[in-house]
Structure formats: C-alpha cells, structure tokens
C-alpha cells in the first residue's frame, strides 16, 4: 500500500485509528470515522448530543406523557381538554392522570360523586325506558349472560369478579358481526369505547377534532350512554345490566339517540 499513501483515512476514535478506504464524515462533529464508528452514538458525538438536547433534532417527533413516573410517548399530541397537559393513551382520561382540574372541582363543590351520578344518568333519562321494558331488558340480560361468558373477549388482566359482559354491536359501516366482550366495572363508558375500538381495530376519532365521534348506545331503546359515567354506577342505577346488548357507532357529536336499533343484528 506504500504506492497509495493518500488512499483512505484513519478513524478519529482514539482507541480505533483504523485505516478505512471508505471513510464516513459525521454531519455533527465533522470528523472522519470507520464503518464501525460512523453513527453518532458509536463515537459519542458531542455535537449531535447538543443538537438533540436543544431541540434541534429534525427527525420524527414524539410527545412524552407528563404523568409522573410514566415514560410513554405518542407520535401525536394527546391533550387533556381540562388541564391542557399532554399524556399517553393509557393516561389520557381525567381519572387516569389525576387531573388537577377534576381535583379542584371536587374540593370546591364537595359533591363530586353526586355530580358524576347526574352526568351518568343524564343520557338515559333523556330517553327513559318504560318500567315494563326495563324489566324485560333485565331478564334478557340474565339469559344472555351465560352465553356471553363462554365466548367473550377482553383484557385478560381484569379480575374475574370485576368483569362486566356485553354483546357489542359494532359500527354498521365496518360490516363486522356483534362481539361478546367483557370490561372492568371500574372503567368509564369512554374507556369501554376505546377498548372495543382497539380489540376490533376500528378507527377511533374521539381524541381528534373530527365532528364524528365513537359513542355507545343501549341496543333495546337506542339511548346514549355518557362517556364519563362509570360502568359500576350504570349497573347500580340499572341503566345497564351485566349481559346487556350495546351499540358502538360513529355519530355526530350532538347525537343522543339511535332510532334504527333493529338494523343492528348479530
């Protein structure tokens, strides 16, 4: 190689100094490196680290969850409409990130539980079901429950004694059959909707600016279920039963009733 003294360059890493005939120049520090040390992380590029630390990174952006102790991040912003902070999908609901606005409301009114009960029953009361129909729905749910338990899908981490079973009719445009599913009684209707969408790979526009949202309705009367109401409270008030049939549909934000419930068939 004495005949080609200028061919190739030595790696700038002090402990390497390898002669490379196809050397690489770092865009960060401008030094030359061999194939083993060409990436910034492989030669501890101080200049690249400075660019990243000062927010000058030009690659794909991501947004970190602000919930204490969570390292999750998303490619899109998931902002709480109450406190305006950013969270991952697991902490996007108010009760899941201990929303400071929710705490202030509880401290001021000291009637937060009563408020939640009013919100939970609001949608059901907008389209009340006659007592005879309620009794019929309760009986039908009991009959359906055993069959649902045999085939239901859901988060297997939910304890058996906390599971609530529904036959879920999926959005008509998906052309998917109704699915028996189970959820935790501690969840809100909003989280139930998210779980159904995830399990069935249905597009969920609920955290976007879309005028269409995924909402859940009672199959027997078409009444809207409030997204902030907990399943446990709905069961206590008999707006829902363990074994009930519900409809998931993408509707305008002001929709509070589905009239064509008979079109949703198993």
Short mmCIF file of C-alpha atoms in Angstrom, two decimals:
data_model
loop_
_atom_site.label_atom_id
_atom_site.label_comp_id
_atom_site.label_asym_id
_atom_site.label_seq_id
_atom_site.Cartn_x
_atom_site.Cartn_y
_atom_site.Cartn_z
CA UNK A 1 0.00 0.00 0.00
CA UNK A 2 3.06 2.27 0.02
CA UNK A 3 2.26 3.12 -3.60
CA UNK A 4 -1.04 4.84 -2.47
CA UNK A 5 -0.13 6.86 0.62
CA UNK A 6 -3.19 9.12 0.32
CA UNK A 7 -5.75 6.33 -0.13
CA UNK A 8 -8.25 6.05 2.78
CA UNK A 9 -8.40 7.85 6.15
CA UNK A 10 -7.87 6.83 9.74
CA UNK A 11 -10.82 6.64 12.15
CA UNK A 12 -10.94 9.62 14.54
CA UNK A 13 -11.80 7.40 17.54
CA UNK A 14 -8.57 7.40 19.55
CA UNK A 15 -8.67 3.73 20.53
CA UNK A 16 -9.52 2.68 16.95
CA UNK A 17 -7.42 4.65 14.40
CA UNK A 18 -8.40 2.05 11.79
CA UNK A 19 -7.47 2.88 8.18
CA UNK A 20 -10.71 2.81 6.19
CA UNK A 21 -10.77 3.09 2.42
CA UNK A 22 -14.43 4.14 2.50
CA UNK A 23 -14.48 6.52 5.47
CA UNK A 24 -17.57 8.37 6.74
CA UNK A 25 -17.79 12.05 7.71
CA UNK A 26 -20.08 12.83 10.65
CA UNK A 27 -22.68 15.55 9.96
CA UNK A 28 -22.50 16.60 13.61
CA UNK A 29 -18.84 16.98 14.54
CA UNK A 30 -17.37 16.84 11.01
CA UNK A 31 -14.77 14.19 11.92
CA UNK A 32 -13.97 11.08 9.90
CA UNK A 33 -14.80 7.56 11.11
CA UNK A 34 -14.63 3.95 10.02
CA UNK A 35 -17.70 1.79 9.34
CA UNK A 36 -17.83 0.64 12.98
CA UNK A 37 -17.98 4.18 14.37
CA UNK A 38 -19.88 6.09 11.66
CA UNK A 39 -23.07 6.63 13.71
CA UNK A 40 -23.14 9.46 16.30
CA UNK A 41 -23.92 7.04 19.16
CA UNK A 42 -20.91 4.88 18.24
CA UNK A 43 -18.38 7.69 18.61
CA UNK A 44 -20.10 9.70 21.36
CA UNK A 45 -20.67 12.66 19.07
CA UNK A 46 -20.83 15.68 21.39
CA UNK A 47 -22.14 17.99 18.68
CA UNK A 48 -25.04 15.69 17.81
CA UNK A 49 -25.90 15.31 21.51
CA UNK A 50 -26.01 19.11 21.84
CA UNK A 51 -28.37 19.42 18.87
CA UNK A 52 -30.71 16.81 20.31
CA UNK A 53 -30.66 18.37 23.79
CA UNK A 54 -31.51 21.82 22.44
CA UNK A 55 -34.50 20.55 20.47
CA UNK A 56 -32.88 20.89 17.04
CA UNK A 57 -33.47 17.24 16.18
CA UNK A 58 -35.03 17.15 12.70
CA UNK A 59 -36.22 13.54 12.68
CA UNK A 60 -39.60 12.09 13.62
CA UNK A 61 -41.09 13.95 16.61
CA UNK A 62 -42.82 12.34 19.58
CA UNK A 63 -44.66 13.65 22.60
CA UNK A 64 -43.89 12.41 26.11
CA UNK A 65 -46.55 11.72 28.72
CA UNK A 66 -46.49 14.27 31.56
CA UNK A 67 -47.95 11.84 34.09
CA UNK A 68 -45.42 11.40 36.92
CA UNK A 69 -43.37 8.23 36.54
CA UNK A 70 -44.67 7.40 33.03
CA UNK A 71 -42.14 7.07 30.19
CA UNK A 72 -44.79 6.62 27.49
CA UNK A 73 -44.89 8.79 24.39
CA UNK A 74 -47.04 9.15 21.28
CA UNK A 75 -46.36 10.35 17.73
CA UNK A 76 -49.35 12.71 18.01
CA UNK A 77 -50.35 15.05 20.83
CA UNK A 78 -52.97 13.63 23.20
CA UNK A 79 -54.04 16.65 25.24
CA UNK A 80 -56.48 16.69 28.16
CA UNK A 81 -59.25 19.18 27.37
CA UNK A 82 -59.41 20.21 31.04
CA UNK A 83 -55.80 20.74 32.18
CA UNK A 84 -54.27 21.09 28.65
CA UNK A 85 -51.37 18.76 29.51
CA UNK A 86 -50.07 16.04 27.19
CA UNK A 87 -50.45 12.33 28.04
CA UNK A 88 -50.00 8.90 26.52
CA UNK A 89 -53.05 6.86 25.52
CA UNK A 90 -53.05 5.00 28.85
CA UNK A 91 -53.34 8.24 30.86
CA UNK A 92 -55.50 10.42 28.58
CA UNK A 93 -58.67 10.27 30.70
CA UNK A 94 -59.05 12.66 33.65
CA UNK A 95 -59.37 9.95 36.30
CA UNK A 96 -56.31 8.12 34.90
CA UNK A 97 -53.91 11.07 35.25
CA UNK A 98 -55.46 12.57 38.43
CA UNK A 99 -56.42 15.70 36.51
CA UNK A 100 -55.80 18.79 38.62
CA UNK A 101 -58.97 20.41 37.25
CA UNK A 102 -61.03 17.47 38.46
CA UNK A 103 -59.45 17.76 41.93
CA UNK A 104 -60.23 21.49 42.09
CA UNK A 105 -63.83 20.81 41.19
CA UNK A 106 -64.11 18.20 43.94
CA UNK A 107 -62.53 20.50 46.54
CA UNK A 108 -64.84 23.39 45.70
CA UNK A 109 -68.15 21.56 45.48
CA UNK A 110 -67.59 18.60 47.83
CA UNK A 111 -70.34 16.87 45.86
CA UNK A 112 -68.29 15.31 43.06
CA UNK A 113 -69.91 11.91 43.46
CA UNK A 114 -73.37 13.44 43.18
CA UNK A 115 -72.28 15.34 40.07
CA UNK A 116 -70.99 12.14 38.46
CA UNK A 117 -74.29 10.42 39.18
CA UNK A 118 -76.20 13.22 37.47
CA UNK A 119 -73.91 13.05 34.43
CA UNK A 120 -74.17 9.26 34.28
CA UNK A 121 -77.96 9.27 34.31
CA UNK A 122 -78.42 12.30 32.03
CA UNK A 123 -78.33 10.41 28.74
CA UNK A 124 -80.51 7.55 29.94
CA UNK A 125 -83.13 9.95 31.34
CA UNK A 126 -83.29 11.82 28.04
CA UNK A 127 -84.95 8.73 26.57
CA UNK A 128 -86.47 6.87 29.54
CA UNK A 129 -87.37 3.24 29.16
CA UNK A 130 -90.82 2.20 30.47
CA UNK A 131 -90.70 0.08 33.62
CA UNK A 132 -92.05 -2.90 31.73
CA UNK A 133 -89.30 -2.55 29.14
CA UNK A 134 -86.68 -2.24 31.88
CA UNK A 135 -87.85 -5.45 33.50
CA UNK A 136 -87.79 -7.17 30.13
CA UNK A 137 -84.23 -5.91 29.45
CA UNK A 138 -83.02 -7.16 32.83
CA UNK A 139 -84.47 -10.62 32.22
CA UNK A 140 -82.99 -10.78 28.71
CA UNK A 141 -79.57 -9.77 30.08
CA UNK A 142 -79.63 -12.59 32.64
CA UNK A 143 -80.47 -15.12 29.95
CA UNK A 144 -77.72 -13.82 27.66
CA UNK A 145 -75.02 -13.56 30.34
CA UNK A 146 -74.10 -17.27 30.50
CA UNK A 147 -73.71 -17.48 26.73
CA UNK A 148 -71.62 -14.30 26.65
CA UNK A 149 -69.22 -15.62 29.30
CA UNK A 150 -68.39 -18.62 27.11
CA UNK A 151 -67.13 -16.60 24.13
CA UNK A 152 -66.36 -13.08 25.39
CA UNK A 153 -63.05 -11.38 24.61
CA UNK A 154 -61.36 -8.61 26.58
CA UNK A 155 -58.38 -7.60 28.73
CA UNK A 156 -57.36 -10.82 30.49
CA UNK A 157 -55.79 -8.78 33.29
CA UNK A 158 -59.24 -7.81 34.59
CA UNK A 159 -60.11 -9.85 37.73
CA UNK A 160 -63.00 -12.28 37.27
CA UNK A 161 -65.13 -10.61 39.95
CA UNK A 162 -64.74 -7.20 38.25
CA UNK A 163 -65.78 -8.29 34.76
CA UNK A 164 -68.94 -6.97 33.12
CA UNK A 165 -70.14 -8.68 29.94
CA UNK A 166 -71.87 -7.05 26.95
CA UNK A 167 -72.86 -8.08 23.46
CA UNK A 168 -71.36 -5.21 21.45
CA UNK A 169 -72.85 -4.31 18.06
CA UNK A 170 -70.07 -2.70 16.02
CA UNK A 171 -70.42 0.32 13.69
CA UNK A 172 -72.59 -0.56 10.70
CA UNK A 173 -70.06 0.66 8.15
CA UNK A 174 -67.45 -1.86 9.38
CA UNK A 175 -69.77 -4.78 8.46
CA UNK A 176 -68.39 -6.66 11.47
CA UNK A 177 -70.57 -9.04 13.47
CA UNK A 178 -71.58 -8.30 17.05
CA UNK A 179 -68.91 -9.39 19.57
CA UNK A 180 -69.35 -10.68 23.13
CA UNK A 181 -66.83 -8.72 25.23
CA UNK A 182 -66.00 -8.06 28.87
CA UNK A 183 -64.76 -4.93 30.65
CA UNK A 184 -63.86 -3.78 34.15
CA UNK A 185 -66.73 -2.36 36.20
CA UNK A 186 -64.33 0.38 37.35
CA UNK A 187 -63.98 1.70 33.79
CA UNK A 188 -65.89 4.64 32.34
CA UNK A 189 -68.01 4.26 29.21
CA UNK A 190 -65.32 6.27 27.40
CA UNK A 191 -62.68 3.69 28.25
CA UNK A 192 -65.04 0.86 27.23
CA UNK A 193 -65.39 2.55 23.82
CA UNK A 194 -61.60 2.78 23.46
CA UNK A 195 -61.20 -0.90 24.40
CA UNK A 196 -63.80 -2.04 21.85
CA UNK A 197 -62.12 0.05 19.13
CA UNK A 198 -58.67 -1.35 19.99
CA UNK A 199 -59.75 -5.00 20.08
CA UNK A 200 -61.64 -4.76 16.79
CA UNK A 201 -59.14 -2.44 15.03
CA UNK A 202 -61.75 0.27 14.48
CA UNK A 203 -60.62 3.83 13.74
CA UNK A 204 -61.18 5.97 16.85
CA UNK A 205 -61.62 9.72 16.20
CA UNK A 206 -62.52 10.57 19.82
CA UNK A 207 -59.25 12.37 20.58
CA UNK A 208 -59.21 14.36 17.34
CA UNK A 209 -61.05 17.42 16.09
CA UNK A 210 -63.40 15.29 13.99
CA UNK A 211 -67.11 16.15 14.02
CA UNK A 212 -67.86 12.41 14.17
CA UNK A 213 -67.21 10.53 17.44
CA UNK A 214 -67.50 6.93 18.61
CA UNK A 215 -70.40 6.71 21.06
CA UNK A 216 -72.16 3.84 22.84
CA UNK A 217 -75.93 3.34 22.89
CA UNK A 218 -78.38 0.93 24.54
CA UNK A 219 -79.48 -1.65 21.98
CA UNK A 220 -83.02 -2.05 23.33
CA UNK A 221 -84.01 1.65 23.23
CA UNK A 222 -81.19 3.46 21.42
CA UNK A 223 -80.42 5.77 24.36
CA UNK A 224 -76.94 7.36 24.58
CA UNK A 225 -74.57 6.31 27.38
CA UNK A 226 -72.46 9.14 28.81
CA UNK A 227 -68.72 8.64 28.19
CA UNK A 228 -67.80 9.93 31.68
CA UNK A 229 -70.12 7.57 33.57
CA UNK A 230 -68.58 4.52 35.26
CA UNK A 231 -69.91 1.05 34.48
CA UNK A 232 -70.36 0.40 38.19
CA UNK A 233 -72.68 3.41 38.55
CA UNK A 234 -74.63 2.48 35.41
CA UNK A 235 -75.19 -1.01 36.83
CA UNK A 236 -76.31 0.39 40.19
CA UNK A 237 -78.81 2.70 38.50
CA UNK A 238 -79.91 -0.14 36.18
CA UNK A 239 -79.19 1.88 33.07
CA UNK A 240 -77.19 -1.19 32.04
CA UNK A 241 -77.11 -4.83 33.12
CA UNK A 242 -74.41 -7.46 33.16
CA UNK A 243 -75.27 -9.22 29.91
CA UNK A 244 -76.84 -6.21 28.13
CA UNK A 245 -76.52 -5.51 24.42
CA UNK A 246 -74.97 -2.18 23.39
CA UNK A 247 -74.25 -0.44 20.09
CA UNK A 248 -70.96 1.25 19.18
CA UNK A 249 -71.46 3.75 16.37
CA UNK A 250 -69.66 6.74 14.87
CA UNK A 251 -72.12 9.65 15.04
CA UNK A 252 -72.17 13.48 15.06
CA UNK A 253 -71.25 14.98 18.41
CA UNK A 254 -74.80 16.17 19.05
CA UNK A 255 -76.41 12.76 18.50
CA UNK A 256 -78.17 11.44 21.63
CA UNK A 257 -80.38 8.70 20.20
CA UNK A 258 -80.25 5.88 17.63
CA UNK A 259 -83.68 5.12 16.19
CA UNK A 260 -82.79 2.24 13.86
CA UNK A 261 -81.62 -0.20 16.55
CA UNK A 262 -83.44 -3.03 14.77
CA UNK A 263 -80.91 -2.73 11.90
CA UNK A 264 -78.14 -3.92 14.24
CA UNK A 265 -78.29 -7.70 14.19
CA UNK A 266 -75.92 -10.42 15.43
#
